[in-house]
Structure formats: C-alpha cells, structure tokens
Amino acid sequence: MKTRLLSFLLLCCLAFPVRAQSYQPTEENLKARQEFRDKKFGIFLHWGLYAMLATGEWTMTNNNLNYKEYAKLAGGFYPSKFDAAKWVAAIKASGAKYICFTTRHHEGFSMFDTKYSDYNIVDATPFKRDVLKELADECHKQGIGLHLYYSHIDWYREDAVWGRTGRGTGRPNPKGNWDSYYAFMNNQLTELLTNYGLIGAIWFDGVWDQDENPDFDWELDEQYALIHKLQPSCLVANNHHITPFPGEDIQIFERDLPGENTAGLSGQDVSSLPLETCQTMNGMWGYKITDQNYKSTRELIQYLVSAAVKDANLLMNIGPQPDGELPEVAVQRLAEMGEWMKTYGETIYGTRGGCVGPHPWGGTTQKGDKLYVHILNLQDKALFLPLADRKVKKARYFVDGTPVKFQKNNEGYTLLLNAVPTDVDTVIELELD
Ligand code: FHN
C-alpha cells in the first residue's frame, strides 16, 4: 500500500512542473479566494438515493449492491418534506456562509436535472423536482454561497473506469470507456455551471480511487480549465488527500485540521492556498439512521474556532433524511452555533490565523491590529503569549469589554485573567501596536 501511495505521489510530483506554468488564476478568481477565506464556515450536505437505505453513502459498494437493483430505489424516492427555503434558513441561522451540496456522489445518481443521463432526480423519481435548482434559487435569494460536490467516481455507469471501489456492483466492464465518461462529466459540469447561477466552488472527490493505478490520467487540467472558463470566480477544489495540483484554488482536508492526521487522510503538506477542513456532525456523511452520535455544540464551536486559528474554513456536514428534512438534532446544533456566532462572529469571519499559532489551550485569529485570543481549554488564570516582538496596547474580554491585566517580559506577554476560563471559548481581544 505504502509503495503504491509513494508511486502515486511521485507521479503527481512529476506532473506538477508542466501544469504549474500553465495555470494563472484570474483577478476574479483571486478575489473569490479571499472572499472564501473570509467566510470561514460552510455546511456540507450529502444527499442522494443512499439516504433511503439510511446506512451512509457508501452502502452500494460496501454491500456489493447490484447497480440495476440499486437504481430501483429511484422509483420510490419521494422526499415529500423537502423545502429548500427551510434548509437554507436553518443553515443561515448557524452563521454558515455557504452550502456545499452533493450533485452526484459515488452511487452515480444525479440530484439535478441533467440531459446527459436519465438516472436523475427529475427523470427517474416520482418526485420529479430539480432539488438543486430549488436549493440554488433559495441560496441566491437568501444570500448564501453555493458550492457543488461532484464525484469523479461512479459505481453505476458502465463507462466509468473501475477504481479500487465499486467493483462488486455488477457492472460488466472494468475498463469502462474513459472518453465517454470524461465527456459525460464535462457535460454535466457545464450544466452545473450554466443552469444554477453563480457557483462558489466545484468540490471534486474520488481521484484517490485510482491510487492503485498511478498512471491513470484524470485529465484534470482540461476539466479545471473548463470550470474556470465557464465561471472564472468558481474555485476548484479536489479532495484527493494529497498536495494540491495546479489549477486548484483551495486545499481540502478531510476529518482533520490542516497539519493534523488523526483520520489517516491528511499526510499532505499545508499549501499557501485557502484551506478548508470538512468534518461530520455525527459520524457519517450520508444519512445513517443508527448514528445519533452527534458532536456537542461545544465541540462543534471549538472545532470551528480551531479551524479559524489554523487559517482554515470549516465545512460541517449534515446528511438530510430520505423524507427531505434535515435531522432535528442537526437543526438544533445549527441554531446553537448561530447563537454563539451572533456574539463572537466578529472574531471569526474575515480573520486570518493569528500571529500566536495553535496551542493546546487554543490559539489566535487576527484582523488588522486586533488579535483575538481564543481560550478553549485552560486550567489556569494566567496565559503566556509569545509576542516578544509586538506591543500590546490593550487587552479586554471580547464579550463585555472588561479589561484584562497583563505583564510583559522579554519573551512576550502574560494575560492575568479574572478566573479560570470555563466558557466554550473565552475570547480576549488584544489591540496591537
Ligand atoms: O468517499 C467520500 C465520502 O463518502 C465523503 O463524500 C467524503 C467527504 O469528504 N469524501 C470521500 C472520502 O474521502
């Protein structure tokens, strides 16, 4: 496995120099990157036919479900309670600034109206509604960004080349027909970037499926160029779990903050691109009926803050139910996060990772001459900050402006707090010279 991964990485490195010279992001794209960094918080939605089986989005391959049998799920998909306005309002209430929606996950079912396959929510289900169109219209109406997840893998289509997953779904030809599948993907991407208004990002997933076949050419350059041609400000993201390829505009981490690798998917270096970490609110991406293991609001807020401290956005996932509603617990978490953001959003939105990096007690975010010290876990009333080369003019509790005393020595400043912090995040605002 290790050798295969190494050859895959080597191949990517060899490919870099050629591609590196050819991609020059446009002004619009560079501006969009900064706006993306300012947003800090997004909500990921994994929704597809798999919601009906309620065992997560990998059920088709995990249980080797035959592709023709699996497709019959579509005939019974009628998410009667789907209400895009309600989804968007609940998500907006959390303080999130964008939604990333799975237009087509590995199962191969298109959750939008597409001319290029009948296996889609309008043509193959009794519901017959383009949920993406409804969602897009609401996002634009309610003023929240829309990003689109798009899988490079397809466990349903016969022309999709087999990777290391989806081998037991009964498709006849492991070799597929790359030219046909590649044209299909690009046609769909053209639809997505033409029919749904302004799209903040295309979020690819699945390149890792060919990690046993390092010579595989996904022809990403051309695909990325197509996206940038159709919507120059649209950011290209690819969750391939390795160092970004040229043509990509942001770097993604899965289930780990940049520079950490507890989940085993994030050994890659942290690049200078805008960063985003995606994480589940419970344990699964797609709806899983038995997974009620939701992270607490405290954990979610602290994760969001920890991402901001590391200069990354958090893309927090929810798996909508088969009836079209967001799970009640998720909606509650969104509301509680939103309450916190109402007070503390100023210390998160529009900030960058601060000059005091991440520490076990928390870390800092920064905007102009304001340094926000986020104390997440400290069993002490004194907090040392290595700020030797900066001058602190003032320190105060962000929440109510109560002044905080501090002492200076050659190495930095020590904040002398009124009490041992117990809040989800005790924020001290420092005014720097
Ligand atoms: O296989 C997918 C998985 O289902 C999910 O979509 C996550 C989200 O980051 N990405 C893949 C695993 O890396």
CSV table of C-alpha atoms and ligand atoms in Angstrom, one decimal:
chain,number,residue,atom,x,y,z
A,1,MET,CA,0.0,0.0,0.0
A,2,LYS,CA,2.8,2.3,1.0
A,3,THR,CA,4.8,1.7,-2.2
A,4,ARG,CA,1.6,2.3,-4.3
A,5,LEU,CA,1.0,5.5,-2.5
A,6,LEU,CA,4.6,6.6,-3.0
A,7,SER,CA,4.4,5.9,-6.8
A,8,PHE,CA,1.1,7.8,-6.9
A,9,LEU,CA,2.7,10.8,-5.1
A,10,LEU,CA,5.8,10.6,-7.4
A,11,LEU,CA,3.6,10.7,-10.4
A,12,CYS,CA,1.8,13.7,-9.1
A,13,CYS,CA,5.1,15.5,-8.4
A,14,LEU,CA,6.4,14.7,-12.0
A,15,ALA,CA,3.2,16.1,-13.4
A,16,PHE,CA,3.5,19.4,-11.4
A,17,PRO,CA,6.1,21.4,-13.3
A,18,VAL,CA,4.3,21.1,-16.6
A,19,ARG,CA,0.9,22.1,-15.1
A,20,ALA,CA,2.3,24.7,-12.7
A,21,GLN,CA,3.3,27.0,-15.5
A,22,SER,CA,0.0,26.8,-17.3
A,23,TYR,CA,-2.4,28.0,-14.6
A,24,GLN,CA,-2.6,31.7,-13.8
A,25,PRO,CA,-5.7,32.4,-11.7
A,26,THR,CA,-7.6,35.4,-12.9
A,27,GLU,CA,-8.2,38.5,-10.8
A,28,GLU,CA,-11.8,37.4,-10.2
A,29,ASN,CA,-10.6,34.1,-9.0
A,30,LEU,CA,-8.0,35.6,-6.6
A,31,LYS,CA,-10.7,37.9,-5.2
A,32,ALA,CA,-13.0,34.9,-4.8
A,33,ARG,CA,-10.3,33.1,-2.9
A,34,GLN,CA,-10.1,35.9,-0.4
A,35,GLU,CA,-13.8,36.1,0.0
A,36,PHE,CA,-13.9,32.4,0.6
A,37,ARG,CA,-11.3,32.7,3.3
A,38,ASP,CA,-13.4,35.4,5.0
A,39,LYS,CA,-16.5,33.2,5.1
A,40,LYS,CA,-14.9,30.7,7.5
A,41,PHE,CA,-17.9,28.4,7.9
A,42,GLY,CA,-19.9,26.3,5.4
A,43,ILE,CA,-22.4,23.4,5.6
A,44,PHE,CA,-21.9,20.3,3.6
A,45,LEU,CA,-25.0,18.3,2.6
A,46,HIS,CA,-24.6,14.7,1.5
A,47,TRP,CA,-27.9,13.7,-0.1
A,48,GLY,CA,-28.7,11.0,-2.6
A,49,LEU,CA,-30.6,7.8,-3.1
A,50,TYR,CA,-28.5,6.3,-0.3
A,51,ALA,CA,-30.5,8.3,2.2
A,52,MET,CA,-33.3,5.8,1.7
A,53,LEU,CA,-31.2,2.9,2.8
A,54,ALA,CA,-30.1,5.0,5.8
A,55,THR,CA,-26.8,3.4,6.2
A,56,GLY,CA,-24.5,6.0,4.8
A,57,GLU,CA,-23.4,7.0,1.3
A,58,TRP,CA,-21.1,4.0,0.8
A,59,THR,CA,-23.7,1.3,1.2
A,60,MET,CA,-23.8,0.5,-2.5
A,61,THR,CA,-20.2,-0.6,-2.6
A,62,ASN,CA,-19.9,-1.8,1.0
A,63,ASN,CA,-22.7,-4.3,0.4
A,64,ASN,CA,-21.9,-5.0,-3.2
A,65,LEU,CA,-25.4,-4.0,-4.3
A,66,ASN,CA,-26.1,-4.7,-7.9
A,67,TYR,CA,-26.3,-1.4,-9.9
A,68,LYS,CA,-29.5,-2.3,-11.7
A,69,GLU,CA,-31.2,-3.3,-8.4
A,70,TYR,CA,-29.9,-0.2,-6.6
A,71,ALA,CA,-31.2,2.0,-9.3
A,72,LYS,CA,-34.8,0.9,-8.5
A,73,LEU,CA,-34.5,3.0,-5.3
A,74,ALA,CA,-35.1,6.0,-7.5
A,75,GLY,CA,-38.6,4.8,-8.3
A,76,GLY,CA,-39.5,5.2,-4.6
A,77,PHE,CA,-37.6,8.4,-3.9
A,78,TYR,CA,-40.2,11.0,-2.9
A,79,PRO,CA,-38.8,13.4,-0.3
A,80,SER,CA,-42.2,14.9,0.4
A,81,LYS,CA,-40.9,17.2,3.1
A,82,PHE,CA,-38.1,18.8,1.1
A,83,ASP,CA,-38.3,22.5,1.4
A,84,ALA,CA,-35.2,24.4,0.2
A,85,ALA,CA,-36.3,27.6,1.9
A,86,LYS,CA,-36.4,25.8,5.2
A,87,TRP,CA,-33.0,24.2,4.7
A,88,VAL,CA,-31.3,27.4,3.7
A,89,ALA,CA,-32.9,29.3,6.6
A,90,ALA,CA,-31.8,26.7,9.1
A,91,ILE,CA,-28.3,26.7,7.7
A,92,LYS,CA,-28.1,30.5,7.5
A,93,ALA,CA,-29.2,30.6,11.2
A,94,SER,CA,-26.0,28.8,12.1
A,95,GLY,CA,-23.9,31.6,10.7
A,96,ALA,CA,-22.6,29.5,7.9
A,97,LYS,CA,-21.8,31.5,4.7
A,98,TYR,CA,-22.0,28.7,2.1
A,99,ILE,CA,-23.6,25.4,1.4
A,100,CYS,CA,-21.8,22.5,-0.5
A,101,PHE,CA,-24.3,20.1,-2.0
A,102,THR,CA,-23.6,16.6,-3.4
A,103,THR,CA,-24.9,16.9,-7.0
A,104,ARG,CA,-23.7,13.4,-7.8
A,105,HIS,CA,-22.0,11.1,-5.3
A,106,HIS,CA,-20.2,7.8,-6.0
A,107,GLU,CA,-23.5,6.0,-6.3
A,108,GLY,CA,-23.8,7.8,-9.7
A,109,PHE,CA,-27.3,9.3,-9.2
A,110,SER,CA,-27.6,12.9,-10.3
A,111,MET,CA,-29.5,15.1,-7.8
A,112,PHE,CA,-30.2,17.6,-10.6
A,113,ASP,CA,-31.9,17.8,-13.9
A,114,THR,CA,-29.4,16.6,-16.5
A,115,LYS,CA,-29.7,15.9,-20.2
A,116,TYR,CA,-26.8,13.5,-20.1
A,117,SER,CA,-28.4,10.7,-18.1
A,118,ASP,CA,-32.0,9.7,-17.2
A,119,TYR,CA,-30.7,8.5,-13.8
A,120,ASN,CA,-31.5,11.8,-12.1
A,121,ILE,CA,-34.0,13.1,-9.7
A,122,VAL,CA,-36.3,14.7,-12.3
A,123,ASP,CA,-36.5,11.8,-14.7
A,124,ALA,CA,-36.1,8.7,-12.5
A,125,THR,CA,-38.1,9.6,-9.4
A,126,PRO,CA,-41.8,10.3,-8.8
A,127,PHE,CA,-40.7,13.5,-7.1
A,128,LYS,CA,-39.7,15.0,-10.5
A,129,ARG,CA,-38.3,18.2,-8.9
A,130,ASP,CA,-34.9,19.6,-9.5
A,131,VAL,CA,-33.9,19.9,-5.9
A,132,LEU,CA,-30.6,21.6,-6.9
A,133,LYS,CA,-32.5,24.3,-8.8
A,134,GLU,CA,-34.7,24.9,-5.8
A,135,LEU,CA,-31.7,25.0,-3.5
A,136,ALA,CA,-29.7,27.2,-5.8
A,137,ASP,CA,-32.6,29.7,-6.1
A,138,GLU,CA,-33.0,29.8,-2.4
A,139,CYS,CA,-29.3,30.2,-1.8
A,140,HIS,CA,-29.2,33.1,-4.2
A,141,LYS,CA,-32.4,34.6,-2.7
A,142,GLN,CA,-31.3,34.3,0.9
A,143,GLY,CA,-27.7,35.4,0.1
A,144,ILE,CA,-25.6,32.4,1.0
A,145,GLY,CA,-22.9,30.8,-1.3
A,146,LEU,CA,-23.4,27.6,-3.2
A,147,HIS,CA,-20.7,25.1,-3.8
A,148,LEU,CA,-21.2,21.8,-5.7
A,149,TYR,CA,-19.7,18.5,-4.8
A,150,TYR,CA,-19.1,16.3,-7.8
A,151,SER,CA,-17.8,12.8,-7.7
A,152,HIS,CA,-15.1,11.6,-10.1
A,153,ILE,CA,-16.2,8.0,-9.2
A,154,ASP,CA,-19.4,6.4,-10.5
A,155,TRP,CA,-20.4,3.0,-9.3
A,156,TYR,CA,-23.4,2.9,-11.6
A,157,ARG,CA,-22.3,3.9,-15.1
A,158,GLU,CA,-20.9,1.2,-17.3
A,159,ASP,CA,-18.4,3.7,-18.9
A,160,ALA,CA,-16.8,4.7,-15.6
A,161,VAL,CA,-13.4,3.1,-15.3
A,162,TRP,CA,-13.2,0.9,-12.2
A,163,GLY,CA,-11.0,2.0,-9.4
A,164,ARG,CA,-10.5,0.3,-6.1
A,165,THR,CA,-14.1,0.8,-5.0
A,166,GLY,CA,-17.4,-0.2,-6.6
A,167,ARG,CA,-16.1,-3.4,-8.0
A,168,GLY,CA,-18.9,-5.5,-6.8
A,169,THR,CA,-21.9,-3.6,-8.2
A,170,GLY,CA,-22.2,-5.9,-11.2
A,171,ARG,CA,-21.1,-3.5,-14.0
A,172,PRO,CA,-19.8,-5.6,-16.8
A,173,ASN,CA,-16.6,-3.9,-17.9
A,174,PRO,CA,-13.8,-2.9,-15.6
A,175,LYS,CA,-12.1,-0.8,-18.3
A,176,GLY,CA,-15.2,1.2,-18.9
A,177,ASN,CA,-14.9,3.8,-21.6
A,178,TRP,CA,-12.9,6.8,-20.4
A,179,ASP,CA,-13.6,9.1,-23.3
A,180,SER,CA,-17.3,8.6,-22.9
A,181,TYR,CA,-17.3,9.0,-19.1
A,182,TYR,CA,-15.0,12.1,-19.3
A,183,ALA,CA,-17.3,13.7,-21.9
A,184,PHE,CA,-20.2,12.9,-19.6
A,185,MET,CA,-18.6,14.5,-16.6
A,186,ASN,CA,-17.7,17.7,-18.5
A,187,ASN,CA,-21.1,17.9,-20.0
A,188,GLN,CA,-22.6,17.7,-16.5
A,189,LEU,CA,-20.2,20.3,-15.2
A,190,THR,CA,-21.2,22.6,-18.0
A,191,GLU,CA,-24.8,22.2,-16.9
A,192,LEU,CA,-24.0,22.8,-13.3
A,193,LEU,CA,-22.1,26.0,-14.2
A,194,THR,CA,-24.7,27.2,-16.6
A,195,ASN,CA,-28.1,26.5,-15.1
A,196,TYR,CA,-27.7,27.3,-11.4
A,197,GLY,CA,-26.4,30.8,-11.3
A,198,LEU,CA,-23.2,31.8,-9.5
A,199,ILE,CA,-21.3,28.7,-8.1
A,200,GLY,CA,-18.7,29.4,-5.5
A,201,ALA,CA,-16.8,26.1,-5.9
A,202,ILE,CA,-16.7,22.8,-7.6
A,203,TRP,CA,-15.7,20.3,-5.0
A,204,PHE,CA,-14.3,17.1,-6.6
A,205,ASP,CA,-13.9,13.8,-4.8
A,206,GLY,CA,-12.6,10.4,-5.8
A,207,VAL,CA,-9.2,10.8,-7.5
A,208,TRP,CA,-7.9,8.6,-4.7
A,209,ASP,CA,-9.9,5.7,-6.1
A,210,GLN,CA,-7.1,5.2,-8.7
A,211,ASP,CA,-4.3,5.2,-6.1
A,212,GLU,CA,-3.5,1.6,-7.1
A,213,ASN,CA,-3.1,2.8,-10.7
A,214,PRO,CA,-0.7,5.7,-10.6
A,215,ASP,CA,-0.6,6.0,-14.4
A,216,PHE,CA,-4.2,6.9,-14.5
A,217,ASP,CA,-4.8,10.3,-16.1
A,218,TRP,CA,-7.9,12.0,-14.9
A,219,GLU,CA,-7.3,14.8,-17.4
A,220,LEU,CA,-7.9,17.3,-14.7
A,221,ASP,CA,-6.2,20.3,-16.4
A,222,GLU,CA,-8.8,20.4,-19.2
A,223,GLN,CA,-11.6,19.9,-16.7
A,224,TYR,CA,-10.4,22.6,-14.4
A,225,ALA,CA,-9.9,25.0,-17.4
A,226,LEU,CA,-13.5,24.3,-18.4
A,227,ILE,CA,-14.7,25.3,-15.0
A,228,HIS,CA,-12.6,28.5,-14.9
A,229,LYS,CA,-13.8,29.3,-18.4
A,230,LEU,CA,-17.5,28.9,-17.6
A,231,GLN,CA,-17.2,30.8,-14.3
A,232,PRO,CA,-13.8,32.4,-13.7
A,233,SER,CA,-14.5,33.1,-10.0
A,234,CYS,CA,-15.6,29.5,-9.3
A,235,LEU,CA,-13.0,27.8,-7.1
A,236,VAL,CA,-11.7,24.4,-8.0
A,237,ALA,CA,-11.3,22.1,-5.0
A,238,ASN,CA,-10.3,18.4,-5.1
A,239,ASN,CA,-10.5,16.1,-2.1
A,240,HIS,CA,-7.7,13.8,-3.4
A,241,HIS,CA,-5.9,13.8,0.0
A,242,ILE,CA,-2.6,14.9,-1.5
A,243,THR,CA,-0.8,18.2,-2.2
A,244,PRO,CA,-3.0,20.4,-4.5
A,245,PHE,CA,-2.5,20.2,-8.2
A,246,PRO,CA,-2.1,23.3,-10.3
A,247,GLY,CA,-5.5,24.5,-11.4
A,248,GLU,CA,-6.9,24.1,-7.9
A,249,ASP,CA,-7.8,27.1,-5.9
A,250,ILE,CA,-8.3,25.8,-2.4
A,251,GLN,CA,-6.8,22.9,-0.4
A,252,ILE,CA,-9.1,20.5,1.3
A,253,PHE,CA,-8.6,18.4,4.4
A,254,GLU,CA,-10.9,15.6,5.5
A,255,ARG,CA,-11.8,14.9,9.1
A,256,ASP,CA,-8.6,16.7,10.3
A,257,LEU,CA,-7.5,20.3,10.7
A,258,PRO,CA,-4.6,21.2,8.4
A,259,GLY,CA,-1.3,19.8,9.6
A,260,GLU,CA,-3.0,17.0,11.7
A,261,ASN,CA,-3.7,13.5,10.6
A,262,THR,CA,-5.7,11.6,13.1
A,263,ALA,CA,-8.1,10.1,10.5
A,264,GLY,CA,-5.3,8.9,8.2
A,265,LEU,CA,-6.4,11.0,5.1
A,266,SER,CA,-4.2,14.1,5.6
A,267,GLY,CA,-0.5,13.5,5.5
A,268,GLN,CA,-0.1,16.2,2.8
A,269,ASP,CA,1.8,19.4,3.4
A,270,VAL,CA,-0.3,22.5,4.0
A,271,SER,CA,-0.1,24.8,1.0
A,272,SER,CA,-0.5,28.5,0.7
A,273,LEU,CA,-3.9,28.1,-0.9
A,274,PRO,CA,-7.1,28.9,1.1
A,275,LEU,CA,-7.8,26.0,3.3
A,276,GLU,CA,-10.9,24.0,4.2
A,277,THR,CA,-11.5,21.1,6.6
A,278,CYS,CA,-14.6,19.0,6.1
A,279,GLN,CA,-16.0,17.2,9.1
A,280,THR,CA,-19.1,15.2,10.0
A,281,MET,CA,-21.6,16.4,12.6
A,282,ASN,CA,-22.2,12.8,13.7
A,283,GLY,CA,-20.0,10.1,12.3
A,284,MET,CA,-21.3,9.6,8.8
A,285,TRP,CA,-21.6,11.8,5.7
A,286,GLY,CA,-24.8,10.4,4.3
A,287,TYR,CA,-27.9,9.8,6.5
A,288,LYS,CA,-27.4,6.9,8.8
A,289,ILE,CA,-30.4,6.0,10.9
A,290,THR,CA,-28.4,4.4,13.7
A,291,ASP,CA,-25.8,7.2,14.0
A,292,GLN,CA,-27.1,9.6,16.7
A,293,ASN,CA,-23.5,10.2,17.8
A,294,TYR,CA,-23.7,13.9,17.2
A,295,LYS,CA,-20.9,16.1,18.4
A,296,SER,CA,-21.9,18.5,21.1
A,297,THR,CA,-22.4,22.2,20.3
A,298,ARG,CA,-19.4,22.9,22.4
A,299,GLU,CA,-17.3,20.5,20.3
A,300,LEU,CA,-18.6,21.9,17.1
A,301,ILE,CA,-17.9,25.5,18.1
A,302,GLN,CA,-14.4,24.6,19.3
A,303,TYR,CA,-13.7,22.8,16.1
A,304,LEU,CA,-14.8,25.8,14.1
A,305,VAL,CA,-12.6,28.1,16.2
A,306,SER,CA,-9.6,25.7,15.9
A,307,ALA,CA,-10.0,25.7,12.1
A,308,ALA,CA,-10.0,29.5,12.1
A,309,VAL,CA,-6.9,29.6,14.3
A,310,LYS,CA,-5.3,27.4,11.6
A,311,ASP,CA,-6.5,29.8,9.0
A,312,ALA,CA,-8.9,27.3,7.6
A,313,ASN,CA,-12.6,27.2,6.9
A,314,LEU,CA,-14.8,24.5,8.4
A,315,LEU,CA,-17.2,22.7,6.2
A,316,MET,CA,-19.5,20.9,8.6
A,317,ASN,CA,-21.6,18.0,7.2
A,318,ILE,CA,-25.2,17.1,7.6
A,319,GLY,CA,-26.9,14.1,6.0
A,320,PRO,CA,-30.5,15.0,5.1
A,321,GLN,CA,-33.2,12.4,5.7
A,322,PRO,CA,-35.0,10.4,2.9
A,323,ASP,CA,-38.1,12.4,3.6
A,324,GLY,CA,-36.3,15.6,2.7
A,325,GLU,CA,-35.8,17.1,6.1
A,326,LEU,CA,-32.6,17.9,7.9
A,327,PRO,CA,-32.3,15.8,11.1
A,328,GLU,CA,-33.7,17.6,14.1
A,329,VAL,CA,-30.6,17.3,16.2
A,330,ALA,CA,-28.6,18.8,13.3
A,331,VAL,CA,-31.0,21.8,13.1
A,332,GLN,CA,-30.7,22.3,16.8
A,333,ARG,CA,-26.9,22.3,16.6
A,334,LEU,CA,-27.1,24.8,13.7
A,335,ALA,CA,-29.2,27.1,15.8
A,336,GLU,CA,-26.9,26.9,18.8
A,337,MET,CA,-23.8,27.5,16.7
A,338,GLY,CA,-25.6,30.5,15.3
A,339,GLU,CA,-26.3,32.0,18.7
A,340,TRP,CA,-22.6,31.8,19.5
A,341,MET,CA,-21.7,33.3,16.2
A,342,LYS,CA,-24.0,36.2,16.8
A,343,THR,CA,-21.8,37.3,19.6
A,344,TYR,CA,-18.4,36.0,18.5
A,345,GLY,CA,-18.7,36.0,14.7
A,346,GLU,CA,-16.5,39.2,14.6
A,347,THR,CA,-13.6,37.2,16.0
A,348,ILE,CA,-14.0,34.6,13.3
A,349,TYR,CA,-15.3,36.0,10.0
A,350,GLY,CA,-12.8,37.9,7.9
A,351,THR,CA,-10.0,36.9,10.2
A,352,ARG,CA,-6.8,35.1,9.3
A,353,GLY,CA,-4.8,32.7,11.5
A,354,GLY,CA,-3.2,34.9,14.2
A,355,CYS,CA,0.4,35.6,15.0
A,356,VAL,CA,0.3,33.3,18.0
A,357,GLY,CA,-0.3,29.8,16.5
A,358,PRO,CA,-2.3,26.9,17.7
A,359,HIS,CA,-1.5,25.7,21.3
A,360,PRO,CA,-3.2,23.1,23.5
A,361,TRP,CA,-5.1,25.9,25.2
A,362,GLY,CA,-6.4,27.3,21.9
A,363,GLY,CA,-4.9,29.9,19.6
A,364,THR,CA,-5.5,33.3,17.9
A,365,THR,CA,-7.2,34.9,15.0
A,366,GLN,CA,-6.3,38.3,13.6
A,367,LYS,CA,-7.9,41.2,11.8
A,368,GLY,CA,-5.9,44.4,11.3
A,369,ASP,CA,-4.5,45.5,14.7
A,370,LYS,CA,-6.8,43.2,16.6
A,371,LEU,CA,-5.6,39.9,17.9
A,372,TYR,CA,-8.3,37.6,19.2
A,373,VAL,CA,-7.1,35.1,21.8
A,374,HIS,CA,-9.4,32.1,21.8
A,375,ILE,CA,-9.1,30.2,25.1
A,376,LEU,CA,-10.7,26.8,24.6
A,377,ASN,CA,-9.0,24.7,27.3
A,378,LEU,CA,-7.0,26.3,30.1
A,379,GLN,CA,-6.8,25.2,33.8
A,380,ASP,CA,-5.1,28.4,34.9
A,381,LYS,CA,-5.7,32.1,35.4
A,382,ALA,CA,-2.5,33.1,33.7
A,383,LEU,CA,-1.9,32.7,30.0
A,384,PHE,CA,1.5,33.4,28.4
A,385,LEU,CA,1.6,34.6,24.8
A,386,PRO,CA,4.9,34.5,22.9
A,387,LEU,CA,4.5,38.0,21.5
A,388,ALA,CA,8.1,39.3,22.1
A,389,ASP,CA,8.2,41.5,19.0
A,390,ARG,CA,4.8,43.0,19.3
A,391,LYS,CA,3.4,45.7,21.6
A,392,VAL,CA,0.1,45.0,23.2
A,393,LYS,CA,-1.7,48.3,23.9
A,394,LYS,CA,-4.9,47.0,25.4
A,395,ALA,CA,-6.5,43.7,26.5
A,396,ARG,CA,-10.1,43.1,27.2
A,397,TYR,CA,-12.7,40.3,27.4
A,398,PHE,CA,-14.3,40.4,24.0
A,399,VAL,CA,-17.8,39.6,25.4
A,400,ASP,CA,-18.2,42.6,27.6
A,401,GLY,CA,-15.1,44.7,27.3
A,402,THR,CA,-13.9,44.1,30.9
A,403,PRO,CA,-10.2,45.0,30.9
A,404,VAL,CA,-7.7,42.2,31.3
A,405,LYS,CA,-4.4,42.9,33.1
A,406,PHE,CA,-1.2,41.8,31.5
A,407,GLN,CA,2.5,41.7,32.3
A,408,LYS,CA,5.3,41.9,29.8
A,409,ASN,CA,8.8,40.2,29.8
A,410,ASN,CA,11.4,39.6,27.2
A,411,GLU,CA,9.6,36.6,25.7
A,412,GLY,CA,6.1,38.1,25.5
A,413,TYR,CA,3.0,38.9,27.5
A,414,THR,CA,1.2,37.1,30.2
A,415,LEU,CA,-2.6,37.7,30.5
A,416,LEU,CA,-3.9,37.7,34.0
A,417,LEU,CA,-7.4,36.5,33.8
A,418,ASN,CA,-10.1,37.2,36.4
A,419,ALA,CA,-11.0,33.5,36.7
A,420,VAL,CA,-10.0,30.1,35.2
A,421,PRO,CA,-11.9,30.1,31.8
A,422,THR,CA,-14.8,27.7,31.5
A,423,ASP,CA,-16.7,29.1,28.5
A,424,VAL,CA,-16.8,27.2,25.3
A,425,ASP,CA,-14.4,29.9,24.1
A,426,THR,CA,-13.1,32.7,26.2
A,427,VAL,CA,-12.1,35.4,23.8
A,428,ILE,CA,-9.6,38.1,24.8
A,429,GLU,CA,-9.2,40.9,22.4
A,430,LEU,CA,-5.8,42.4,22.2
A,431,GLU,CA,-5.1,45.7,20.5
A,432,LEU,CA,-1.6,45.6,18.9
A,433,ASP,CA,0.6,48.5,18.0
B,1,FHN,O1,-15.9,8.8,-0.2
B,1,FHN,C1,-16.2,10.1,0.1
B,1,FHN,C2,-17.1,10.1,1.3
B,1,FHN,O2,-18.3,9.5,1.0
B,1,FHN,C3,-17.4,11.6,1.6
B,1,FHN,O3,-18.0,12.2,0.5
B,1,FHN,C4,-16.1,12.3,1.9
B,1,FHN,C5,-16.3,13.8,2.2
B,1,FHN,O4,-15.0,14.3,2.3
B,1,FHN,N1,-15.2,12.2,0.8
B,1,FHN,C6,-14.9,10.8,0.4
B,1,FHN,C7,-13.9,10.1,1.2
B,1,FHN,O5,-12.7,10.8,1.1
